[in-house]
Each structure stands twice: as structure tokens, then as C-alpha cells.
Amino acid sequence: MAKIQKTKPNQADRLLVIACGMIAREVLAVKEQLGLDHVELTCLPAEFHFYPDRIAPAMDRAIVKARADGYVNIFVGYADCGTGGLLDRVCEKHGVERMAGPHCFAFYQGMDAYAKVADNDMMSFYMTDFLCRQFDAFFMKPLGLDRHPELIKDYFGNYEKLVYLAQTDDPELDKVAEKAAKMLGLAYERRSTGYGDLTAELAGAAVHA
């Protein structure tokens, strides 16, 4: 009997999104929403949110690996995200595009909408669905606030407001954001953003793949 060999799909016909782990769920939601069956996702660690200097080198390695694996079409699921232009240099080096904007808080709101509120939001602390789900793991424990609540003023004393950018309508996440604002001593505002520019940018990248 002839041996049946399993073959991988032709990677050249697919779009690989290399994204921040903080937006993985949202990328997959947009993929399903738009029926982008030829889009695949891989992520860099979400904790790079705290270490932006690690993003560009890690992305460089990830793109090199993806090319070696046969991917021709690659989209970077990051905005600049604190890399100070270093991520753009990596994108230029490999001839790939990234999400427009300074950070995910901007593209979730939509760049046009963000431009209108950016100045007024200078003293605002942003939260997203991901950060609500991971509030303890991403803020309370790493900053030691669960053990030393007196540090709240040191970390958040310069903020005036907590703005929850809601990708979905989830009452449980609303409760987390409201509780966080109260704990941090900040005014609270909820903005229903959905996926913002993420939807259009992924759709555009998928079309050109």
C-alpha cells in the first residue's frame, strides 16, 4: 500500500500576521468576522508591552523564520508601540507593512478619532479588553500593588482618568475597569471602540496577499 504523505498548505498563498499577544483574540475575531480563511496568526509575547525595546529584535527574528518557512505575505500586527521607529526599520528591511499609529490604544479608537482626543487624553490611563482580563497578571502582581497598595500613588499619581476602550460588550470586563478606576483613584470613562482600524487594516492586508 502506498504511503500517504501529508503536505502543508502552500504558504505562499497565505498571509501570516505576526502580532502582539495583547491583540491575538481580536485578530482572530476579525479573521472570523471577515472570513479570512487564508490568514494565519503567530504572536510575540504580550509582556513586550512592558519591554518595547524587545519588540523590534524579536520581530526581525520572527520575520526571518517566517520567510524560511515559506511565507511570502507577512503583516506586522503592531503599531510603533514604544519602539521609537526601530520597528519601522525592521519592516523596511523585510519589505512588510505594520499597523498604522503609535500604539494599539490609537488604532482601536481609529486614527482619526484618536487624533481628536489625543491631547485631552495625555493624563489618561488606557485599558482594553485584554488588559481587563489580565489586570491582576499585568498590573497588580508585576507592580507589587497586590502587596503594597501604597505604591499606587507612585505609579498612577500623574494620571487623572482611566479610559476603558471596549472591544466587546462584556459586563464582567466593565466591572473590572470600573473597579480598577476606583482602586487607582481615577475618574472613569468607557468608550465602545470595537476593533477600530484593526478590521480595515487586516482586510486590506488580506486583499493584497
PDB file of C-alpha atoms in Angstrom:
ATOM      1  CA  MET A   1       0.000   0.000   0.000  1.00  0.00           C
ATOM      2  CA  ALA A   2       1.342   3.390  -0.970  1.00  0.00           C
ATOM      3  CA  LYS A   3       2.230   5.646   1.916  1.00  0.00           C
ATOM      4  CA  ILE A   4       0.103   8.774   2.128  1.00  0.00           C
ATOM      5  CA  GLN A   5       2.205  11.879   2.716  1.00  0.00           C
ATOM      6  CA  LYS A   6       0.744  14.850   4.494  1.00  0.00           C
ATOM      7  CA  THR A   7       1.578  18.135   2.821  1.00  0.00           C
ATOM      8  CA  LYS A   8       1.452  21.606   4.275  1.00  0.00           C
ATOM      9  CA  PRO A   9      -0.741  24.216   2.612  1.00  0.00           C
ATOM     10  CA  ASN A  10       1.112  26.443   0.179  1.00  0.00           C
ATOM     11  CA  GLN A  11       2.430  29.157   2.487  1.00  0.00           C
ATOM     12  CA  ALA A  12       2.980  31.470  -0.472  1.00  0.00           C
ATOM     13  CA  ASP A  13      -0.792  31.775  -0.854  1.00  0.00           C
ATOM     14  CA  ARG A  14      -1.365  32.709   2.769  1.00  0.00           C
ATOM     15  CA  LEU A  15      -0.975  35.831   4.887  1.00  0.00           C
ATOM     16  CA  LEU A  16       0.901  35.479   8.143  1.00  0.00           C
ATOM     17  CA  VAL A  17       0.112  38.094  10.773  1.00  0.00           C
ATOM     18  CA  ILE A  18       2.866  38.438  13.362  1.00  0.00           C
ATOM     19  CA  ALA A  19       1.132  40.283  16.164  1.00  0.00           C
ATOM     20  CA  CYS A  20       1.408  41.399  19.749  1.00  0.00           C
ATOM     21  CA  GLY A  21      -0.024  38.793  22.083  1.00  0.00           C
ATOM     22  CA  MET A  22      -2.240  41.515  23.539  1.00  0.00           C
ATOM     23  CA  ILE A  23      -4.330  41.642  20.354  1.00  0.00           C
ATOM     24  CA  ALA A  24      -4.366  37.937  19.464  1.00  0.00           C
ATOM     25  CA  ARG A  25      -8.003  37.399  20.404  1.00  0.00           C
ATOM     26  CA  GLU A  26      -9.034  40.471  18.439  1.00  0.00           C
ATOM     27  CA  VAL A  27      -7.094  39.450  15.305  1.00  0.00           C
ATOM     28  CA  LEU A  28      -8.786  36.056  15.384  1.00  0.00           C
ATOM     29  CA  ALA A  29     -12.178  37.694  15.889  1.00  0.00           C
ATOM     30  CA  VAL A  30     -11.661  39.920  12.843  1.00  0.00           C
ATOM     31  CA  LYS A  31     -10.426  36.950  10.833  1.00  0.00           C
ATOM     32  CA  GLU A  32     -13.613  35.038  11.637  1.00  0.00           C
ATOM     33  CA  GLN A  33     -15.829  38.077  11.143  1.00  0.00           C
ATOM     34  CA  LEU A  34     -14.452  38.722   7.647  1.00  0.00           C
ATOM     35  CA  GLY A  35     -13.995  35.081   6.664  1.00  0.00           C
ATOM     36  CA  LEU A  36     -10.259  35.469   6.077  1.00  0.00           C
ATOM     37  CA  ASP A  37      -9.501  31.769   5.850  1.00  0.00           C
ATOM     38  CA  HIS A  38      -6.093  32.324   4.277  1.00  0.00           C
ATOM     39  CA  VAL A  39      -4.879  34.419   7.217  1.00  0.00           C
ATOM     40  CA  GLU A  40      -2.707  32.782   9.876  1.00  0.00           C
ATOM     41  CA  LEU A  41      -1.589  34.245  13.186  1.00  0.00           C
ATOM     42  CA  THR A  42       1.510  33.967  15.306  1.00  0.00           C
ATOM     43  CA  CYS A  43       2.294  36.213  18.264  1.00  0.00           C
ATOM     44  CA  LEU A  44       5.175  37.693  20.159  1.00  0.00           C
ATOM     45  CA  PRO A  45       4.825  37.709  23.963  1.00  0.00           C
ATOM     46  CA  ALA A  46       2.237  40.107  25.353  1.00  0.00           C
ATOM     47  CA  GLU A  47       4.694  41.079  28.086  1.00  0.00           C
ATOM     48  CA  PHE A  48       6.694  43.029  25.473  1.00  0.00           C
ATOM     49  CA  HIS A  49       4.125  45.734  26.244  1.00  0.00           C
ATOM     50  CA  PHE A  50       6.391  46.478  29.215  1.00  0.00           C
ATOM     51  CA  TYR A  51       9.627  45.973  27.270  1.00  0.00           C
ATOM     52  CA  PRO A  52       9.253  47.783  23.918  1.00  0.00           C
ATOM     53  CA  ASP A  53      12.999  47.519  23.286  1.00  0.00           C
ATOM     54  CA  ARG A  54      12.460  43.776  22.739  1.00  0.00           C
ATOM     55  CA  ILE A  55       9.820  44.158  20.039  1.00  0.00           C
ATOM     56  CA  ALA A  56      11.962  45.088  17.016  1.00  0.00           C
ATOM     57  CA  PRO A  57      14.671  42.416  17.516  1.00  0.00           C
ATOM     58  CA  ALA A  58      12.039  39.746  18.159  1.00  0.00           C
ATOM     59  CA  MET A  59      10.054  40.813  15.099  1.00  0.00           C
ATOM     60  CA  ASP A  60      13.195  40.681  12.971  1.00  0.00           C
ATOM     61  CA  ARG A  61      13.789  37.084  14.040  1.00  0.00           C
ATOM     62  CA  ALA A  62      10.130  36.170  13.572  1.00  0.00           C
ATOM     63  CA  ILE A  63      10.053  37.512  10.010  1.00  0.00           C
ATOM     64  CA  VAL A  64      13.284  35.690   9.127  1.00  0.00           C
ATOM     65  CA  LYS A  65      11.776  32.462  10.429  1.00  0.00           C
ATOM     66  CA  ALA A  66       8.530  33.053   8.565  1.00  0.00           C
ATOM     67  CA  ARG A  67      10.395  33.596   5.300  1.00  0.00           C
ATOM     68  CA  ALA A  68      12.345  30.395   5.916  1.00  0.00           C
ATOM     69  CA  ASP A  69       9.030  28.610   6.459  1.00  0.00           C
ATOM     70  CA  GLY A  70       7.872  29.773   3.042  1.00  0.00           C
ATOM     71  CA  TYR A  71       5.655  32.751   3.879  1.00  0.00           C
ATOM     72  CA  VAL A  72       5.751  35.470   1.256  1.00  0.00           C
ATOM     73  CA  ASN A  73       2.959  37.674   2.588  1.00  0.00           C
ATOM     74  CA  ILE A  74       3.506  38.967   6.112  1.00  0.00           C
ATOM     75  CA  PHE A  75       1.734  41.699   8.063  1.00  0.00           C
ATOM     76  CA  VAL A  76       3.012  43.110  11.343  1.00  0.00           C
ATOM     77  CA  GLY A  77       0.276  43.316  13.963  1.00  0.00           C
ATOM     78  CA  TYR A  78       1.916  46.118  15.915  1.00  0.00           C
ATOM     79  CA  ALA A  79       1.788  49.883  15.820  1.00  0.00           C
ATOM     80  CA  ASP A  80       5.071  51.586  16.801  1.00  0.00           C
ATOM     81  CA  CYS A  81       4.319  50.576  20.402  1.00  0.00           C
ATOM     82  CA  GLY A  82       7.164  52.492  22.000  1.00  0.00           C
ATOM     83  CA  THR A  83       9.947  51.227  19.729  1.00  0.00           C
ATOM     84  CA  GLY A  84      10.881  54.753  18.681  1.00  0.00           C
ATOM     85  CA  GLY A  85      10.912  53.880  14.995  1.00  0.00           C
ATOM     86  CA  LEU A  86      13.004  50.729  15.372  1.00  0.00           C
ATOM     87  CA  LEU A  87      10.080  48.541  14.330  1.00  0.00           C
ATOM     88  CA  ASP A  88       9.718  50.592  11.152  1.00  0.00           C
ATOM     89  CA  ARG A  89      13.347  49.865  10.310  1.00  0.00           C
ATOM     90  CA  VAL A  90      12.661  46.137  10.636  1.00  0.00           C
ATOM     91  CA  CYS A  91       9.587  46.462   8.436  1.00  0.00           C
ATOM     92  CA  GLU A  92      11.562  48.354   5.801  1.00  0.00           C
ATOM     93  CA  LYS A  93      14.347  45.783   5.923  1.00  0.00           C
ATOM     94  CA  HIS A  94      11.935  42.965   5.128  1.00  0.00           C
ATOM     95  CA  GLY A  95       9.511  44.886   2.925  1.00  0.00           C
ATOM     96  CA  VAL A  96       6.463  44.368   5.128  1.00  0.00           C
ATOM     97  CA  GLU A  97       3.752  46.680   6.463  1.00  0.00           C
ATOM     98  CA  ARG A  98       2.602  47.253  10.044  1.00  0.00           C
ATOM     99  CA  MET A  99      -0.478  48.664  11.713  1.00  0.00           C
ATOM    100  CA  ALA A 100      -0.617  52.443  11.418  1.00  0.00           C
ATOM    101  CA  GLY A 101      -0.354  54.524  14.554  1.00  0.00           C
ATOM    102  CA  PRO A 102       1.666  54.942  17.740  1.00  0.00           C
ATOM    103  CA  HIS A 103       0.033  52.123  19.721  1.00  0.00           C
ATOM    104  CA  CYS A 104      -2.980  49.816  19.905  1.00  0.00           C
ATOM    105  CA  PHE A 105      -4.886  52.362  22.008  1.00  0.00           C
ATOM    106  CA  ALA A 106      -4.827  54.613  18.953  1.00  0.00           C
ATOM    107  CA  PHE A 107      -5.824  52.119  16.272  1.00  0.00           C
ATOM    108  CA  TYR A 108      -8.578  50.629  18.435  1.00  0.00           C
ATOM    109  CA  GLN A 109     -10.187  54.065  18.577  1.00  0.00           C
ATOM    110  CA  GLY A 110      -9.407  54.705  14.917  1.00  0.00           C
ATOM    111  CA  MET A 111      -6.616  57.067  13.988  1.00  0.00           C
ATOM    112  CA  ASP A 112      -8.962  59.909  13.046  1.00  0.00           C
ATOM    113  CA  ALA A 113     -10.872  59.643  16.327  1.00  0.00           C
ATOM    114  CA  TYR A 114      -7.657  59.300  18.317  1.00  0.00           C
ATOM    115  CA  ALA A 115      -6.213  62.459  16.761  1.00  0.00           C
ATOM    116  CA  LYS A 116      -9.167  64.408  18.136  1.00  0.00           C
ATOM    117  CA  VAL A 117      -8.759  63.199  21.713  1.00  0.00           C
ATOM    118  CA  ALA A 118      -5.003  62.636  21.987  1.00  0.00           C
ATOM    119  CA  ASP A 119      -4.231  65.975  23.651  1.00  0.00           C
ATOM    120  CA  ASN A 120      -7.067  65.653  26.163  1.00  0.00           C
ATOM    121  CA  ASP A 121      -6.031  62.074  26.902  1.00  0.00           C
ATOM    122  CA  MET A 122      -2.464  62.919  27.842  1.00  0.00           C
ATOM    123  CA  MET A 123      -3.260  62.227  31.507  1.00  0.00           C
ATOM    124  CA  SER A 124      -5.435  59.185  30.823  1.00  0.00           C
ATOM    125  CA  PHE A 125      -4.594  55.570  31.599  1.00  0.00           C
ATOM    126  CA  TYR A 126      -5.953  53.290  28.892  1.00  0.00           C
ATOM    127  CA  MET A 127      -7.350  49.809  29.369  1.00  0.00           C
ATOM    128  CA  THR A 128      -8.555  47.360  26.710  1.00  0.00           C
ATOM    129  CA  ASP A 129     -10.437  44.069  26.873  1.00  0.00           C
ATOM    130  CA  PHE A 130      -7.118  42.249  27.162  1.00  0.00           C
ATOM    131  CA  LEU A 131      -5.895  44.451  29.984  1.00  0.00           C
ATOM    132  CA  CYS A 132      -9.185  43.996  31.836  1.00  0.00           C
ATOM    133  CA  ARG A 133      -8.912  40.228  31.532  1.00  0.00           C
ATOM    134  CA  GLN A 134      -5.284  40.295  32.621  1.00  0.00           C
ATOM    135  CA  PHE A 135      -5.378  43.171  35.110  1.00  0.00           C
ATOM    136  CA  ASP A 136      -4.027  41.135  38.027  1.00  0.00           C
ATOM    137  CA  ALA A 137      -1.343  39.420  35.955  1.00  0.00           C
ATOM    138  CA  PHE A 138      -0.280  42.543  34.048  1.00  0.00           C
ATOM    139  CA  PHE A 139      -0.538  45.257  36.675  1.00  0.00           C
ATOM    140  CA  MET A 140      -1.307  44.177  40.212  1.00  0.00           C
ATOM    141  CA  LYS A 141       1.329  41.473  40.600  1.00  0.00           C
ATOM    142  CA  PRO A 142       4.193  42.834  38.445  1.00  0.00           C
ATOM    143  CA  LEU A 143       3.943  46.267  40.065  1.00  0.00           C
ATOM    144  CA  GLY A 144       3.505  44.773  43.515  1.00  0.00           C
ATOM    145  CA  LEU A 145       0.211  46.597  44.062  1.00  0.00           C
ATOM    146  CA  ASP A 146      -1.387  43.466  45.498  1.00  0.00           C
ATOM    147  CA  ARG A 147       1.207  43.556  48.275  1.00  0.00           C
ATOM    148  CA  HIS A 148       1.923  47.268  48.514  1.00  0.00           C
ATOM    149  CA  PRO A 149      -1.162  49.312  47.585  1.00  0.00           C
ATOM    150  CA  GLU A 150       0.629  52.426  48.844  1.00  0.00           C
ATOM    151  CA  LEU A 151       2.618  52.320  45.573  1.00  0.00           C
ATOM    152  CA  ILE A 152      -0.488  53.267  43.607  1.00  0.00           C
ATOM    153  CA  LYS A 153       0.264  56.951  44.011  1.00  0.00           C
ATOM    154  CA  ASP A 154       3.825  56.444  42.783  1.00  0.00           C
ATOM    155  CA  TYR A 155       2.726  54.636  39.624  1.00  0.00           C
ATOM    156  CA  PHE A 156      -0.558  56.370  38.841  1.00  0.00           C
ATOM    157  CA  GLY A 157      -0.360  59.693  40.641  1.00  0.00           C
ATOM    158  CA  ASN A 158       0.112  61.649  37.401  1.00  0.00           C
ATOM    159  CA  TYR A 159      -2.989  60.179  35.760  1.00  0.00           C
ATOM    160  CA  GLU A 160      -6.388  61.818  36.037  1.00  0.00           C
ATOM    161  CA  LYS A 161      -8.686  59.375  34.285  1.00  0.00           C
ATOM    162  CA  LEU A 162      -8.965  55.698  33.361  1.00  0.00           C
ATOM    163  CA  VAL A 163     -10.371  55.211  29.869  1.00  0.00           C
ATOM    164  CA  TYR A 164     -11.659  51.751  29.052  1.00  0.00           C
ATOM    165  CA  LEU A 165     -11.517  51.152  25.292  1.00  0.00           C
ATOM    166  CA  ALA A 166     -14.038  48.337  24.969  1.00  0.00           C
ATOM    167  CA  GLN A 167     -13.675  45.967  22.024  1.00  0.00           C
ATOM    168  CA  THR A 168     -16.738  43.984  23.123  1.00  0.00           C
ATOM    169  CA  ASP A 169     -19.780  44.491  25.319  1.00  0.00           C
ATOM    170  CA  ASP A 170     -18.968  42.352  28.336  1.00  0.00           C
ATOM    171  CA  PRO A 171     -20.452  43.420  31.691  1.00  0.00           C
ATOM    172  CA  GLU A 172     -17.772  41.475  33.561  1.00  0.00           C
ATOM    173  CA  LEU A 173     -14.998  43.428  31.865  1.00  0.00           C
ATOM    174  CA  ASP A 174     -16.867  46.653  32.581  1.00  0.00           C
ATOM    175  CA  LYS A 175     -16.833  45.756  36.251  1.00  0.00           C
ATOM    176  CA  VAL A 176     -13.078  45.146  36.178  1.00  0.00           C
ATOM    177  CA  ALA A 177     -12.412  48.513  34.534  1.00  0.00           C
ATOM    178  CA  GLU A 178     -14.695  50.381  36.927  1.00  0.00           C
ATOM    179  CA  LYS A 179     -13.126  48.651  39.926  1.00  0.00           C
ATOM    180  CA  ALA A 180      -9.639  49.459  38.635  1.00  0.00           C
ATOM    181  CA  ALA A 181     -10.507  53.145  38.237  1.00  0.00           C
ATOM    182  CA  LYS A 182     -11.843  53.283  41.779  1.00  0.00           C
ATOM    183  CA  MET A 183      -8.815  51.478  43.182  1.00  0.00           C
ATOM    184  CA  LEU A 184      -6.402  53.774  41.337  1.00  0.00           C
ATOM    185  CA  GLY A 185      -8.341  56.863  42.403  1.00  0.00           C
ATOM    186  CA  LEU A 186      -9.060  57.919  38.815  1.00  0.00           C
ATOM    187  CA  ALA A 187     -12.145  59.246  37.052  1.00  0.00           C
ATOM    188  CA  TYR A 188     -13.701  56.656  34.751  1.00  0.00           C
ATOM    189  CA  GLU A 189     -14.769  56.728  31.121  1.00  0.00           C
ATOM    190  CA  ARG A 190     -15.867  53.884  28.867  1.00  0.00           C
ATOM    191  CA  ARG A 191     -15.527  54.130  25.081  1.00  0.00           C
ATOM    192  CA  SER A 192     -17.016  51.447  22.886  1.00  0.00           C
ATOM    193  CA  THR A 193     -14.456  51.160  20.083  1.00  0.00           C
ATOM    194  CA  GLY A 194     -14.957  47.681  18.695  1.00  0.00           C
ATOM    195  CA  TYR A 195     -11.837  46.675  16.766  1.00  0.00           C
ATOM    196  CA  GLY A 196     -11.290  50.122  15.284  1.00  0.00           C
ATOM    197  CA  ASP A 197      -8.827  50.318  12.405  1.00  0.00           C
ATOM    198  CA  LEU A 198      -7.713  46.734  13.029  1.00  0.00           C
ATOM    199  CA  THR A 199     -10.589  45.473  10.888  1.00  0.00           C
ATOM    200  CA  ALA A 200      -9.812  47.640   7.865  1.00  0.00           C
ATOM    201  CA  GLU A 201      -6.062  47.123   8.075  1.00  0.00           C
ATOM    202  CA  LEU A 202      -6.323  43.336   8.263  1.00  0.00           C
ATOM    203  CA  ALA A 203      -8.853  43.321   5.444  1.00  0.00           C
ATOM    204  CA  GLY A 204      -6.525  45.427   3.316  1.00  0.00           C
ATOM    205  CA  ALA A 205      -3.515  43.251   4.057  1.00  0.00           C
ATOM    206  CA  ALA A 206      -5.521  40.118   3.260  1.00  0.00           C
ATOM    207  CA  VAL A 207      -6.653  41.501  -0.093  1.00  0.00           C
ATOM    208  CA  HIS A 208      -3.105  42.219  -1.172  1.00  0.00           C
ATOM    209  CA  ALA A 209      -1.814  38.829  -0.044  1.00  0.00           C
TER     210      ALA A 209
END
